[in-house]
Coordinates of C-alpha atoms in Angstrom, one line a residue:
X373 CA -5.4 5.5 -16.8
X374 CA -2.2 3.4 -16.7
X375 CA -1.3 2.2 -13.3
X376 CA 1.8 0.4 -12.1
X377 CA 1.3 -1.9 -9.1
X378 CA 4.2 -3.2 -6.9
X379 CA 3.7 -6.3 -4.9
X380 CA 1.2 -7.4 -7.6
X381 CA 1.4 -11.1 -6.9
X382 CA 0.6 -10.8 -3.2
X383 CA -2.8 -11.4 -1.6
X384 CA -3.6 -7.7 -1.7
X385 CA -1.7 -7.0 -4.8
X386 CA -3.7 -9.5 -6.9
X387 CA -6.9 -7.7 -5.9
X388 CA -5.4 -4.3 -6.7
X389 CA -4.6 -5.6 -10.2
X390 CA -8.0 -7.2 -10.7
X391 CA -9.8 -4.1 -9.4
X392 CA -7.9 -1.8 -11.7
X393 CA -8.5 -4.0 -14.8
X394 CA -12.2 -4.3 -14.0
X395 CA -12.4 -0.6 -13.8
X396 CA -11.0 -0.3 -17.3
X397 CA -7.5 0.8 -16.5
X398 CA -4.3 -0.6 -18.0
X399 CA -1.9 -2.2 -15.5
X400 CA 1.8 -2.9 -15.3
X401 CA 2.3 -5.5 -12.6
X402 CA 5.7 -5.7 -11.0
X403 CA 6.4 -9.3 -9.8
X404 CA 9.3 -11.3 -8.7
X405 CA 7.7 -14.6 -10.0
X406 CA 5.3 -14.2 -12.9
X407 CA 3.9 -17.7 -12.2
X408 CA 2.3 -16.3 -9.0
X409 CA 0.1 -13.9 -10.9
X410 CA -2.3 -16.0 -12.9
X411 CA -4.5 -13.1 -14.0
X412 CA -4.6 -12.7 -17.8
X413 CA -5.9 -9.6 -19.6
X414 CA -5.0 -7.7 -22.7
X415 CA -4.5 -4.5 -20.7
X416 CA -2.1 -6.3 -18.3
X417 CA 1.7 -6.1 -18.7
X418 CA 4.1 -7.9 -16.4
X419 CA 7.5 -6.6 -15.4
X420 CA 9.7 -9.2 -13.6
X421 CA 12.1 -8.0 -11.1
X422 CA 13.0 -7.2 -7.5
X423 CA 12.5 -3.8 -5.9
X424 CA 16.2 -3.8 -5.0
X425 CA 16.9 -3.5 -8.7
X426 CA 16.7 0.2 -9.7
X427 CA 16.6 -0.6 -13.4
X428 CA 13.7 -3.0 -13.1
X429 CA 11.8 -0.6 -10.9
X430 CA 12.4 2.2 -13.5
X431 CA 11.1 0.0 -16.3
X432 CA 7.9 -0.7 -14.4
X433 CA 7.3 3.0 -13.6
X434 CA 7.9 4.2 -17.2
X435 CA 4.6 5.2 -18.8
X436 CA 2.5 5.1 -15.6
X437 CA 0.1 7.8 -14.5
X438 CA -0.2 6.5 -11.0
X439 CA 1.5 4.0 -8.8
X440 CA 0.1 1.6 -6.1
X441 CA 2.0 -0.6 -3.8
X442 CA 0.8 -3.6 -1.8
X443 CA 4.3 -4.6 -0.8
X444 CA 4.9 -6.3 2.4
X445 CA 7.5 -8.6 4.0
X446 CA 7.4 -12.4 3.8
X447 CA 9.4 -15.0 5.6
X448 CA 13.1 -14.5 4.9
X449 CA 12.7 -10.9 3.6
X450 CA 15.6 -8.6 4.4
X451 CA 15.0 -6.3 7.4
X452 CA 15.1 -3.2 5.1
X453 CA 12.9 -4.6 2.4
X454 CA 10.4 -1.7 2.5
X455 CA 12.9 1.1 2.9
X456 CA 14.9 -0.2 -0.1
X457 CA 11.7 -0.6 -2.2
X458 CA 10.4 2.8 -1.4
X459 CA 13.7 4.5 -2.0
X460 CA 13.8 3.0 -5.5
X461 CA 10.2 3.5 -6.3
X462 CA 10.3 7.2 -5.2
X463 CA 13.4 7.8 -7.3
X464 CA 11.9 6.2 -10.4
X465 CA 8.7 8.2 -10.0
X466 CA 10.6 11.5 -9.6
X467 CA 12.7 10.7 -12.7
X468 CA 9.6 9.8 -14.7
X469 CA 7.5 12.7 -13.5
X470 CA 4.8 10.5 -11.9
X471 CA 3.1 12.2 -9.0
X472 CA 0.3 10.0 -7.5
X473 CA 1.5 7.2 -5.2
X474 CA -0.9 5.1 -3.0
X475 CA 0.8 2.6 -0.8
X476 CA -0.2 0.2 1.9
X477 CA 1.1 -0.1 5.4
X478 CA -0.1 -1.4 8.7
X479 CA -2.1 0.4 11.4
X480 CA 0.9 0.1 13.7
X481 CA 2.5 3.0 11.8
X482 CA 1.2 6.0 13.7
X483 CA 0.1 9.4 12.7
X484 CA 0.0 12.6 14.9
X485 CA -3.8 12.7 14.5
X486 CA -4.3 9.2 15.9
X487 CA -6.1 8.9 19.2
X488 CA -5.4 5.2 20.0
X489 CA -7.8 3.5 22.4
X490 CA -6.7 0.7 24.8
X491 CA -7.2 -2.0 22.2
X492 CA -5.1 -0.1 19.7
X493 CA -2.3 0.3 22.3
X494 CA -2.4 -3.4 23.1
X495 CA -2.1 -4.3 19.4
X496 CA 0.7 -1.8 19.1
X497 CA 2.5 -3.3 22.0
X498 CA 2.2 -6.8 20.7
X499 CA 3.4 -5.7 17.3
X500 CA 6.5 -4.2 18.8
X501 CA 7.0 -7.3 20.8
X502 CA 6.6 -9.8 18.0
X503 CA 7.6 -8.0 14.9
X504 CA 9.8 -5.0 15.8
X505 CA 11.9 -5.2 12.7
X506 CA 8.9 -5.2 10.4
X507 CA 7.4 -2.3 12.2
X508 CA 10.6 -0.3 12.1
X509 CA 11.0 -1.0 8.4
X510 CA 7.4 0.1 7.8
X511 CA 7.8 3.3 9.8
X512 CA 11.1 4.2 8.1
X513 CA 9.7 3.5 4.7
X514 CA 6.7 5.7 5.3
X515 CA 8.9 8.5 6.6
X516 CA 10.9 8.3 3.5
X517 CA 7.8 8.7 1.3
X518 CA 6.5 11.5 3.5
X519 CA 9.6 13.5 2.8
X520 CA 9.0 13.7 -0.9
X521 CA 6.9 16.1 -3.0
X522 CA 4.9 13.3 -4.5
X523 CA 1.1 13.3 -4.1
X524 CA 1.3 10.3 -1.8
X525 CA -1.4 8.6 0.2
X526 CA -0.3 6.1 2.8
X527 CA -3.3 3.8 3.4
X528 CA -3.1 2.0 6.8
X529 CA -5.0 -1.2 7.3
X530 CA -5.7 -3.2 10.4
X531 CA -6.1 -7.0 10.3
X532 CA -6.8 -8.0 6.7
X533 CA -9.4 -10.7 5.9
X534 CA -10.2 -12.6 2.8
X535 CA -13.9 -11.5 2.9
X536 CA -15.8 -10.0 0.0
X537 CA -15.9 -6.4 -1.2
X538 CA -18.7 -4.7 0.6
X539 CA -18.1 -1.1 -0.3
X540 CA -19.0 -0.1 3.3
X541 CA -16.0 0.9 5.4
X542 CA -14.8 3.7 7.6
X543 CA -11.9 6.0 6.8
X544 CA -10.2 8.2 9.4
X545 CA -7.5 7.8 12.0
X546 CA -6.6 5.2 14.6
X547 CA -9.0 5.5 17.6
X548 CA -11.3 7.8 15.8
X549 CA -14.3 5.6 14.8
X550 CA -11.8 2.9 13.6
X551 CA -12.3 -0.8 13.7
X552 CA -9.9 -3.8 13.9
X553 CA -10.3 -5.5 10.5
X554 CA -11.1 -4.9 6.8
X555 CA -11.3 -7.2 3.8
X556 CA -8.5 -7.1 1.3
X557 CA -11.2 -6.5 -1.4
X558 CA -12.5 -3.4 0.3
X559 CA -9.0 -2.2 0.9
X560 CA -8.2 -2.6 -2.8
X561 CA -11.3 -0.7 -3.7
X562 CA -10.3 2.2 -1.5
X563 CA -6.7 2.3 -2.7
X564 CA -7.8 2.3 -6.4
X565 CA -10.2 5.2 -5.7
X566 CA -7.3 7.2 -4.2
X567 CA -5.0 6.4 -7.2
X568 CA -7.3 7.4 -10.0
X569 CA -9.4 10.3 -8.8
X570 CA -9.5 13.4 -6.7
X571 CA -8.7 12.6 -3.0
X572 CA -9.0 14.4 0.3
X573 CA -6.3 12.2 1.6
X574 CA -3.3 13.4 -0.4
X575 CA -0.2 13.6 1.8
X576 CA -2.1 12.0 4.7
X577 CA -2.2 8.6 6.4
X578 CA -5.8 7.4 6.5
X579 CA -6.8 4.2 8.2
X580 CA -9.5 2.1 6.6
X581 CA -11.6 -0.4 8.6
X582 CA -15.1 -1.9 9.0

């Protein structure tokens, strides 16, 4: 399968790229700075650009059978980074006829099926207190994707660690047998599974954790 990955040079994005290549897929990696993605592979194609550039996003999506996004804000990012990115990615997918879209967001983005416990409510309060703009951008971008007819899966992650891939994790909703952390490697493993195969989570917002 050919997969396009946005945010490919980020800490999670690099693992998405490597996981897809290791599984035998071909990958188009969308990056702002190619120097930040040092992975080399004959099945890897780089597209340089910014998600605010509709033409660049369209070039990256062309030929893909599934899309994954590990996009996230960094210091100095515009307050609507994710909304702008999702608007352009969704439009490019619709134009190209690509249906499967697996994207990452934080556990602070809520779903009606969540049953947050006290610790979840504390983390949510702290997030609103310290990163309200990021949370709003994340929520608005997810709502934008939800409104489409794509086969989207919004994967929500708690605190991400640099630990190894274990293959042992829980998937569900906040407060329902959910934990407070997950390794980026396990997160990438789950996201790739959702992108390339049948999934029970299409048009849902699962949370993954240890």
